[in-house]
Tab-separated table of C-alpha atoms (C1' of nucleotides) in Angstrom:
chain	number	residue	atom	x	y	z
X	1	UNK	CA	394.896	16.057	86.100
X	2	UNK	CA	391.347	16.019	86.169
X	3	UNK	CA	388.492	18.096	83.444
X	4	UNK	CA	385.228	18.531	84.070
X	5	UNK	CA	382.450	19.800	82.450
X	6	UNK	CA	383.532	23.655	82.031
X	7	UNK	CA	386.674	22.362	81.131
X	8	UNK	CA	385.405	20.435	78.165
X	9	UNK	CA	383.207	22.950	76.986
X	10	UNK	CA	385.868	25.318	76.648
X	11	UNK	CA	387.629	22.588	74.503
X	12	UNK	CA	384.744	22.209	72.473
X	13	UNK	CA	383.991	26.044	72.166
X	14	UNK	CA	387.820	27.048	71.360
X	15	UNK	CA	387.867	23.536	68.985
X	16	UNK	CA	385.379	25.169	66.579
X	17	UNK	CA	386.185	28.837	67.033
X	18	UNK	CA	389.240	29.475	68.185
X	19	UNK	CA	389.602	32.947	68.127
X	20	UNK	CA	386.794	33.402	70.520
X	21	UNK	CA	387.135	36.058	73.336
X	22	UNK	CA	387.677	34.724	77.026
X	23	UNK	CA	384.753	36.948	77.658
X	24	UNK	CA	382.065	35.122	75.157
X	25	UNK	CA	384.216	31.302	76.342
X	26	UNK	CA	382.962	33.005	79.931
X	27	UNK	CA	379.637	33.988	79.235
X	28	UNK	CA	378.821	30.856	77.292
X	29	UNK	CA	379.685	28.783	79.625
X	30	UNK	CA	378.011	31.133	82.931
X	31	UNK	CA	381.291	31.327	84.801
X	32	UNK	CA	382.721	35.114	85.525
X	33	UNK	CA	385.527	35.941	83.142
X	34	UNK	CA	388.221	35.460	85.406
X	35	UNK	CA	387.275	32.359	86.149
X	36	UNK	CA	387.578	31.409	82.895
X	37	UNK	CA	390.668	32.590	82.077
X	38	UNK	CA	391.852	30.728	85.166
X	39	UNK	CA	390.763	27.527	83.765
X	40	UNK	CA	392.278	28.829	80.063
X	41	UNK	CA	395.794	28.953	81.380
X	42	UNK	CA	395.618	26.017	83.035
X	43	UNK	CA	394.517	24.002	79.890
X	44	UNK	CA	397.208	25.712	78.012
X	45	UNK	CA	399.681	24.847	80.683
X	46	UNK	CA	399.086	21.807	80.986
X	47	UNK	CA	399.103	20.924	77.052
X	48	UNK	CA	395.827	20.039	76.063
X	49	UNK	CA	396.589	22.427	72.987
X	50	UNK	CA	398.542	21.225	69.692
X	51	UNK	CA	397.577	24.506	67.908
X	52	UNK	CA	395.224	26.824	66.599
X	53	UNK	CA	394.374	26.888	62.887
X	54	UNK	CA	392.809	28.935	60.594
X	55	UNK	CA	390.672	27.027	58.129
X	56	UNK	CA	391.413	29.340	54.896
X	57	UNK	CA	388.723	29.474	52.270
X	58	UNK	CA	391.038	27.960	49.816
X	59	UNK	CA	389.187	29.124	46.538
X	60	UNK	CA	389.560	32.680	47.245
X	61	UNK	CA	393.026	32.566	47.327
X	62	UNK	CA	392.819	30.325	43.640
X	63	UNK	CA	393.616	26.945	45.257
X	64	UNK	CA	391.312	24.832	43.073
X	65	UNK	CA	392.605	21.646	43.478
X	66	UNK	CA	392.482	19.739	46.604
X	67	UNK	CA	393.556	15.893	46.844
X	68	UNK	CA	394.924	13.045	48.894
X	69	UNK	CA	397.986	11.950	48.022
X	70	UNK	CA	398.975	8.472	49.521
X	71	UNK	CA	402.566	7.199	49.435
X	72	UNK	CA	404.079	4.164	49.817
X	73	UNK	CA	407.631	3.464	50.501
X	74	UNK	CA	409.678	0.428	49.845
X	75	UNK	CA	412.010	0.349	52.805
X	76	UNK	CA	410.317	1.293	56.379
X	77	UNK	CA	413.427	2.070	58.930
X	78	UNK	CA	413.086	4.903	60.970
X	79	UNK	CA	415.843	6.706	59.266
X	80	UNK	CA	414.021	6.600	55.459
X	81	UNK	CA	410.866	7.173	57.126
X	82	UNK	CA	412.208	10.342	58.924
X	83	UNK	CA	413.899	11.914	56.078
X	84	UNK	CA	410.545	11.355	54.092
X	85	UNK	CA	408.652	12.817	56.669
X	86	UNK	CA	411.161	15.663	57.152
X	87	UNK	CA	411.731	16.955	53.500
X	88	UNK	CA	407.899	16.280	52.437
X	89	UNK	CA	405.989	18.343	55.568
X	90	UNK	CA	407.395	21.121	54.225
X	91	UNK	CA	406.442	21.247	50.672
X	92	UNK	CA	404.168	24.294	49.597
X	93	UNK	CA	400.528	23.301	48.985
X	94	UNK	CA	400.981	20.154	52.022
X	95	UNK	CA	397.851	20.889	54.393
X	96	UNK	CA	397.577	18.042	56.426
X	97	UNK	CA	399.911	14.927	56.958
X	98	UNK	CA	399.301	11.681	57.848
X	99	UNK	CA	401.544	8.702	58.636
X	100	UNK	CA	399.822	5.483	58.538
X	101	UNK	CA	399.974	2.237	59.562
X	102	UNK	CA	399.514	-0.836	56.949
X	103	UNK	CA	399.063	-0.648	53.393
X	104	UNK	CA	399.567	2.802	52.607
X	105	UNK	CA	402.590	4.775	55.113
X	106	UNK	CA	401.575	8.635	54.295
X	107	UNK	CA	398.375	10.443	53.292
X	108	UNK	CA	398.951	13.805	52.455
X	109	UNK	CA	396.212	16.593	52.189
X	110	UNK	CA	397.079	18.945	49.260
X	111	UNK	CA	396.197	21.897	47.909
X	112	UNK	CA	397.315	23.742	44.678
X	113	UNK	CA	395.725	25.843	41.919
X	114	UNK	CA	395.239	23.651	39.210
X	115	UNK	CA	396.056	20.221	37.401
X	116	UNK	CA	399.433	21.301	36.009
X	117	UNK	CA	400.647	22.531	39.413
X	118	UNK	CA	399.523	18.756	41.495
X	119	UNK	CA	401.638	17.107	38.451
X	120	UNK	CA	404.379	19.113	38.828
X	121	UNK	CA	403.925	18.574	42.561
X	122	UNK	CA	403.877	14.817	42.227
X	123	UNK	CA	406.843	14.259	39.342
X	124	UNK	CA	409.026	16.796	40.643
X	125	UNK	CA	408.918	17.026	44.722
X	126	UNK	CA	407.275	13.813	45.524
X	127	UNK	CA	408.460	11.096	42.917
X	128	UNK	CA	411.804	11.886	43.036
X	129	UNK	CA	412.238	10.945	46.626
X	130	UNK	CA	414.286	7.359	46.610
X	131	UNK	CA	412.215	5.005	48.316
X	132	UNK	CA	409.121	5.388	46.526
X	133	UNK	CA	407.136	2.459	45.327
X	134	UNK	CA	403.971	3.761	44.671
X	135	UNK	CA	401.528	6.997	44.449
X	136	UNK	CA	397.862	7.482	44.430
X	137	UNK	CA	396.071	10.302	44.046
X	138	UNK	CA	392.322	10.913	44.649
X	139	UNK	CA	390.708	13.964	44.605
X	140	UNK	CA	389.156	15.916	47.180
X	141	UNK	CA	385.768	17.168	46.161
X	142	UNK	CA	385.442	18.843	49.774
X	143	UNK	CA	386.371	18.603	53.197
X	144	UNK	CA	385.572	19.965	56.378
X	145	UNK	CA	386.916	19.776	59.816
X	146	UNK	CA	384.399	18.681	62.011
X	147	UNK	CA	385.945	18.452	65.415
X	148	UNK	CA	383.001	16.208	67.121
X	149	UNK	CA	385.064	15.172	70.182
X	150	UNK	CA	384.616	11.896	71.162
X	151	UNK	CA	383.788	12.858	74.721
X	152	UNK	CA	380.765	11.913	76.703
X	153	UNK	CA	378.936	14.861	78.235
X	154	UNK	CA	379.083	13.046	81.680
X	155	UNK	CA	382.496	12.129	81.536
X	156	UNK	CA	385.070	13.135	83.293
X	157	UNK	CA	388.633	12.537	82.434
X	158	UNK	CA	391.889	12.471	85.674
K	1	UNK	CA	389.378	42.164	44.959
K	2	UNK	CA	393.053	42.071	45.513
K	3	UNK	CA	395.497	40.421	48.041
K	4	UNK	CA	399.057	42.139	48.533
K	5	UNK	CA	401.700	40.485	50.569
K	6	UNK	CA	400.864	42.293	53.812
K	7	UNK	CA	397.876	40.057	53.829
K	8	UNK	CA	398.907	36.840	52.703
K	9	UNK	CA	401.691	37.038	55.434
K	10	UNK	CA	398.152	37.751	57.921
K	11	UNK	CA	396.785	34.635	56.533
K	12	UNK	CA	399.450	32.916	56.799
K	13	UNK	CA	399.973	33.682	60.494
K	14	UNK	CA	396.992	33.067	61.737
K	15	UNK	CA	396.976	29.637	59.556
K	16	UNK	CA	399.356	28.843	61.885
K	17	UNK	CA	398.275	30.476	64.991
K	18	UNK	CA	394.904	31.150	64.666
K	19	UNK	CA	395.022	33.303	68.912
K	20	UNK	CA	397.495	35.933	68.344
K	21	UNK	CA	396.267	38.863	68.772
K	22	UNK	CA	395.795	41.842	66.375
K	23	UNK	CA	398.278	43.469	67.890
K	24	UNK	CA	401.084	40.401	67.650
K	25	UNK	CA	400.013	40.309	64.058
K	26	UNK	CA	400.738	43.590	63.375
K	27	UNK	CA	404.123	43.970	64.892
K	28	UNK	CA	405.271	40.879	62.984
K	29	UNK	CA	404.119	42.722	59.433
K	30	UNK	CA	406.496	45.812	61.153
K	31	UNK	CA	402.532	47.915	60.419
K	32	UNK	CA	400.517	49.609	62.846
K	33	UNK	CA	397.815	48.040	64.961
K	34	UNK	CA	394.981	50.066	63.463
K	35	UNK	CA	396.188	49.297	60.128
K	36	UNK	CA	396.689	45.444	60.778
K	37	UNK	CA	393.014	45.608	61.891
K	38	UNK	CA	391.251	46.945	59.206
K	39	UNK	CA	393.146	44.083	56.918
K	40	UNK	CA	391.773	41.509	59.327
K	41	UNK	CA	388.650	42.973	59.131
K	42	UNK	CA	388.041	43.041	55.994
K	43	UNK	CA	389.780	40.167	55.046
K	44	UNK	CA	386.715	38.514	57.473
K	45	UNK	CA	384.401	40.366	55.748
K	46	UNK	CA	385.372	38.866	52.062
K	47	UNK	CA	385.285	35.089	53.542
K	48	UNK	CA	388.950	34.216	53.469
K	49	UNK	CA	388.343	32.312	56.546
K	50	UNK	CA	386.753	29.581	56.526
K	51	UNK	CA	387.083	28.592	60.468
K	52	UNK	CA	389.070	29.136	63.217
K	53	UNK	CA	389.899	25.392	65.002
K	54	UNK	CA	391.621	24.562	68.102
K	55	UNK	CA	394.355	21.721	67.329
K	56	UNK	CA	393.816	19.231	70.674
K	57	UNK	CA	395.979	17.221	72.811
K	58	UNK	CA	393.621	13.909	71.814
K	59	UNK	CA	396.678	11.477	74.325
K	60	UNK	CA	395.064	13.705	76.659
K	61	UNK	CA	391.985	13.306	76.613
K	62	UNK	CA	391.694	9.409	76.395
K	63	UNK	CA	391.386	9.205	72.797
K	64	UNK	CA	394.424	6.564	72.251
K	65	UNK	CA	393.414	5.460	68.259
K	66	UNK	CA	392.950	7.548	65.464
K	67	UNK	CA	392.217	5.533	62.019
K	68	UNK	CA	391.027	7.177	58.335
K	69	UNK	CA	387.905	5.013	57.308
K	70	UNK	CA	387.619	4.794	53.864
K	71	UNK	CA	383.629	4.319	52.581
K	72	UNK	CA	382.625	3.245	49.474
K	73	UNK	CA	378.939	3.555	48.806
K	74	UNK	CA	376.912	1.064	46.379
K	75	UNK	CA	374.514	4.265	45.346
K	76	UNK	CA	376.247	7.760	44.463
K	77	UNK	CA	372.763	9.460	43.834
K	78	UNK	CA	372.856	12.909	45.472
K	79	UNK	CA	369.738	12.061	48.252
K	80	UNK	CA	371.867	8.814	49.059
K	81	UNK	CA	375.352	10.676	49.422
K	82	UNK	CA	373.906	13.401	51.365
K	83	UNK	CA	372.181	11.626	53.655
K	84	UNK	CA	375.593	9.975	54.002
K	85	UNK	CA	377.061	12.837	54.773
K	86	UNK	CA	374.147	14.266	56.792
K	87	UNK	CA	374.337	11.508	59.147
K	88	UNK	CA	377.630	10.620	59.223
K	89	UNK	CA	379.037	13.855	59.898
K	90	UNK	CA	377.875	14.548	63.310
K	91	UNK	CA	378.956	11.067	64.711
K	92	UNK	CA	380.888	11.343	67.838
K	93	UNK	CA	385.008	10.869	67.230
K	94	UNK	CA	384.858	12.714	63.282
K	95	UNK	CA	387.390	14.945	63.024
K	96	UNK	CA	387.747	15.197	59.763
K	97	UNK	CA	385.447	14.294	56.631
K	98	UNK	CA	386.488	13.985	53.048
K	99	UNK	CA	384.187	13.927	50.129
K	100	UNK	CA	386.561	12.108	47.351
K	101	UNK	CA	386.123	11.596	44.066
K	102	UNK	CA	387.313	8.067	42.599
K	103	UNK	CA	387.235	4.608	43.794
K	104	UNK	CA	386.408	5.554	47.991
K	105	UNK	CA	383.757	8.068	48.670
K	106	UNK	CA	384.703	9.490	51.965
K	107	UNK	CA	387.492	9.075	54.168
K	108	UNK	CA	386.461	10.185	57.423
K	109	UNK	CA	389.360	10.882	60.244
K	110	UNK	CA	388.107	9.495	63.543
K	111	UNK	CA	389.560	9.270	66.711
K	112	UNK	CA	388.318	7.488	69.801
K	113	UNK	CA	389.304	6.329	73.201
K	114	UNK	CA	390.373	2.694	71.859
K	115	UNK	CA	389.781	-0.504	69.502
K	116	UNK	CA	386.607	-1.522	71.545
K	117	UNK	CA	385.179	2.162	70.453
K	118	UNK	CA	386.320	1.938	66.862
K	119	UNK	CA	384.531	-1.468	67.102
K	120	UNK	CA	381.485	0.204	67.650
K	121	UNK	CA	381.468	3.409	65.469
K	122	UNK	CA	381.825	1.002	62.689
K	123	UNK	CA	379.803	-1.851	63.269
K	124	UNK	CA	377.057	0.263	65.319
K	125	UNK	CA	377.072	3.813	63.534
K	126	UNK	CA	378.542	3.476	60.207
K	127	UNK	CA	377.613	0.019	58.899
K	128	UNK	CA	374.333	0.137	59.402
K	129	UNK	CA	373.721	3.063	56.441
K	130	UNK	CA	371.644	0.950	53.683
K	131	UNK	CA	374.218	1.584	50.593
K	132	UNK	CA	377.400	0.610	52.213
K	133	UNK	CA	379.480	-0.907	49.635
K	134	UNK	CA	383.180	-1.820	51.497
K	135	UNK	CA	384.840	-0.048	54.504
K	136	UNK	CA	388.292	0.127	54.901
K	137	UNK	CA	390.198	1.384	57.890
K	138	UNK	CA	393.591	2.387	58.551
K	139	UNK	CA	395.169	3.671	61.203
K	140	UNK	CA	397.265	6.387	61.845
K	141	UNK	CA	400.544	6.946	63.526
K	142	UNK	CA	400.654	10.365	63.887
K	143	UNK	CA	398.987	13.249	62.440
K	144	UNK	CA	400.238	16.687	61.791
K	145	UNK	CA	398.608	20.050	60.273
K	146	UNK	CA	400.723	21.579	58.331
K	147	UNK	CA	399.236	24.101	56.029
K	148	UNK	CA	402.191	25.671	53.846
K	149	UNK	CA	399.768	27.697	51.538
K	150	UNK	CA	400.934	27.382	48.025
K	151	UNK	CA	400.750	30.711	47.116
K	152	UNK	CA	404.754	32.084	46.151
K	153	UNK	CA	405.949	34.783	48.092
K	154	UNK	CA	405.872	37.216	45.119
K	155	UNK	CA	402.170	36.486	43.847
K	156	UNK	CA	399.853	38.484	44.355
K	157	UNK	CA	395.848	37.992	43.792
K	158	UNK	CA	393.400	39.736	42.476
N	1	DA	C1'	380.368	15.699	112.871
N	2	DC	C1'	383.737	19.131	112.979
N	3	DA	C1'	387.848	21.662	112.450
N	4	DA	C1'	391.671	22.497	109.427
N	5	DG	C1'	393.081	22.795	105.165
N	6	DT	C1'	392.546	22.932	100.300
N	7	DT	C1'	390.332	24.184	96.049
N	8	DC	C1'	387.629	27.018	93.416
N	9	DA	C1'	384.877	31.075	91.979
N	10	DC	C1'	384.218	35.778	92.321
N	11	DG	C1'	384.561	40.875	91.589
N	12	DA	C1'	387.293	45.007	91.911
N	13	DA	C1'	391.412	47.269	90.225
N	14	DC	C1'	394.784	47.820	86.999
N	15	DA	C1'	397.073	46.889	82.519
N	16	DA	C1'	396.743	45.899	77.878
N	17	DA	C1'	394.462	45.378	73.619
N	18	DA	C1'	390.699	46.321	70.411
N	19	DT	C1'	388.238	49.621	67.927
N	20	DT	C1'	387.059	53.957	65.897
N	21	DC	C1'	388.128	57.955	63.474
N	22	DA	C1'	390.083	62.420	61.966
N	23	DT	C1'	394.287	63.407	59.758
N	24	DT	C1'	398.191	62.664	56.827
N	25	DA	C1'	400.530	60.201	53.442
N	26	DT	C1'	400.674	57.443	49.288
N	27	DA	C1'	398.950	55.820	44.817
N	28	DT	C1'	396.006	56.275	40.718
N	29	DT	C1'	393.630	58.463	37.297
N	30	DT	C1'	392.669	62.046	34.047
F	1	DA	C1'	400.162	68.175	37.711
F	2	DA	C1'	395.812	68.329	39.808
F	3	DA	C1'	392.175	65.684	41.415
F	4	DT	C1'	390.558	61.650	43.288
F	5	DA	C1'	390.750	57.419	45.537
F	6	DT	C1'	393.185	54.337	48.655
F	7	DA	C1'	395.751	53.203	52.495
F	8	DA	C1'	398.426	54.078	56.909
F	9	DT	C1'	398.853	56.467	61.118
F	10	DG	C1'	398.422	57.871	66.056
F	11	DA	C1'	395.417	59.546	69.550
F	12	DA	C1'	391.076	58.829	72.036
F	13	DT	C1'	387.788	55.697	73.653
F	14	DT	C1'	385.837	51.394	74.674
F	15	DT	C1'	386.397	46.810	75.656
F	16	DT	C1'	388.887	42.931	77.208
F	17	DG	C1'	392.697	40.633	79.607
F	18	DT	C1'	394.984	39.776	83.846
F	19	DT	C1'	396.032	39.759	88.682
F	20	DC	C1'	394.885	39.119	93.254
F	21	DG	C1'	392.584	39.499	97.870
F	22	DT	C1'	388.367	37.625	99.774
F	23	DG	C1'	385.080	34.323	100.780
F	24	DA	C1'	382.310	30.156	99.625
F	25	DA	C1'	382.305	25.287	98.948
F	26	DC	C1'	384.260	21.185	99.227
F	27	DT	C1'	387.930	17.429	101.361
F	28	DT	C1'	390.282	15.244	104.695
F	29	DG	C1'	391.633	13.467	109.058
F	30	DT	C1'	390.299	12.779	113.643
DNA sequence: ACAAGTTCACGAACAAAATTCATTATATTT
DNA sequence: AAATATAATGAATTTTGTTCGTGAACTTGT
């Protein structure tokens, strides 16, 4: 399946705002609307979306505390892994998820109101897992989602 | 201002789909349409949202390796960390950029089409900022945005 | 180079959703 | 309880989404 360069501009566009009209995609990129939305369904047909997010402005909803969490295990077959994987994704204040390879095997973005909530988060949902061997936990001063994709202009992908 | 649970359910839904329609919302909070829009609305207005970003297909668009570089900088002055930032930031392949506090600086998610690329973002883009101290980079499996908001059901903010 | 076929973009027509707003209902305050 | 403020509703209007027939542009095979 081949993109070119409409295609990838309407990645781009929807990439950093997501909620934009097929109308403004159109205009922006000169194409009549119905082109557009031609091109839309296709790209959503053909899976070039994971999701759409909203980015919530965390502090307004009195999530002070953001950090990075990484975990290590002490046994690594699939089945510990998956069960790790499975019962920590779903743990309230988990934002983003990571499973890494090497030193460290998760990174996990959280977010919670204060100091006494990420301890309680760590002791009592993370730590008590089995196959722990070791936590870190660095704070997040701020992050951002910057979405820069690594896509020449003149490229063109098949 | 105050947040009742008609509105952290909205937040919460368009966390996780960040296209449905004012109209999808609003059947799913069992509220009119007109009434599901003026929540969203002002919601918007009072900055809850912070973006709106299209999760992509990255397999599908060439970009086979995804690592989280961890930076440590020699300086931490505030011209020498944002010009960091300032530069760093727009680089081709960022997805993600996190300003930590502790022993790394910034871990910055990148993805690119494959090792010879990564080669180059670090050696070519990265290390050449003057106050590099020690890069580290990792890569990652798998990825996954999760974004369980840790607020409880029955809170409600003010 | 040319004909046949394919792909793509377009605009008009229709359907659906967004948006506004006057009205009614529900809370809050005094 | 009356008065006031706040929120929800449905109907009317505007805007957008969606489909599809038509024609332009581009490919392919000869």
């Amino acid at each position: 399946m081949k993109l070119d360069q409409k295609d990838i501009q309407i990645l781009k566009l929807l990439q950093n705002n997501a909620r934009l009209s097929n109308k403004e995609v159109a205009a922006e990129l000169d194409i009549a609307p119905s082109t557009c939305h031609e091109r839309l369904k296709r790209l959503t047909r053909e899976g070039f979306f994971r999701a759409f997010n909203a980015n919530l402005n965390l502090k307004k909803l009195d999530i002070n505390v953001q950090v990075m969490v990484s975990v290590r295990l002490n046994k690594h077959e699939r089945e510990v892994v998956n069960s790790f994987i499975k019962r920590t994704r779903t743990l309230k204040g988990v934002i983003k998820f990571y499973h890494m390879a090497g030193d460290t095997d998760f990174m996990i973005h959280i977010g919670v109101k204060d100091s006494e909530d990420l301890r309680s988060f760590i002791l009592d949902k993370l730590a008590n897992f089995s196959y722990i061997d070791h936590i870190e936990t660095a704070m997040i001063f701020y992050d951002e989602c910057v979405c820069n994709l690594s896509i020449f202009e003149s490229e063109v992908l098949e």
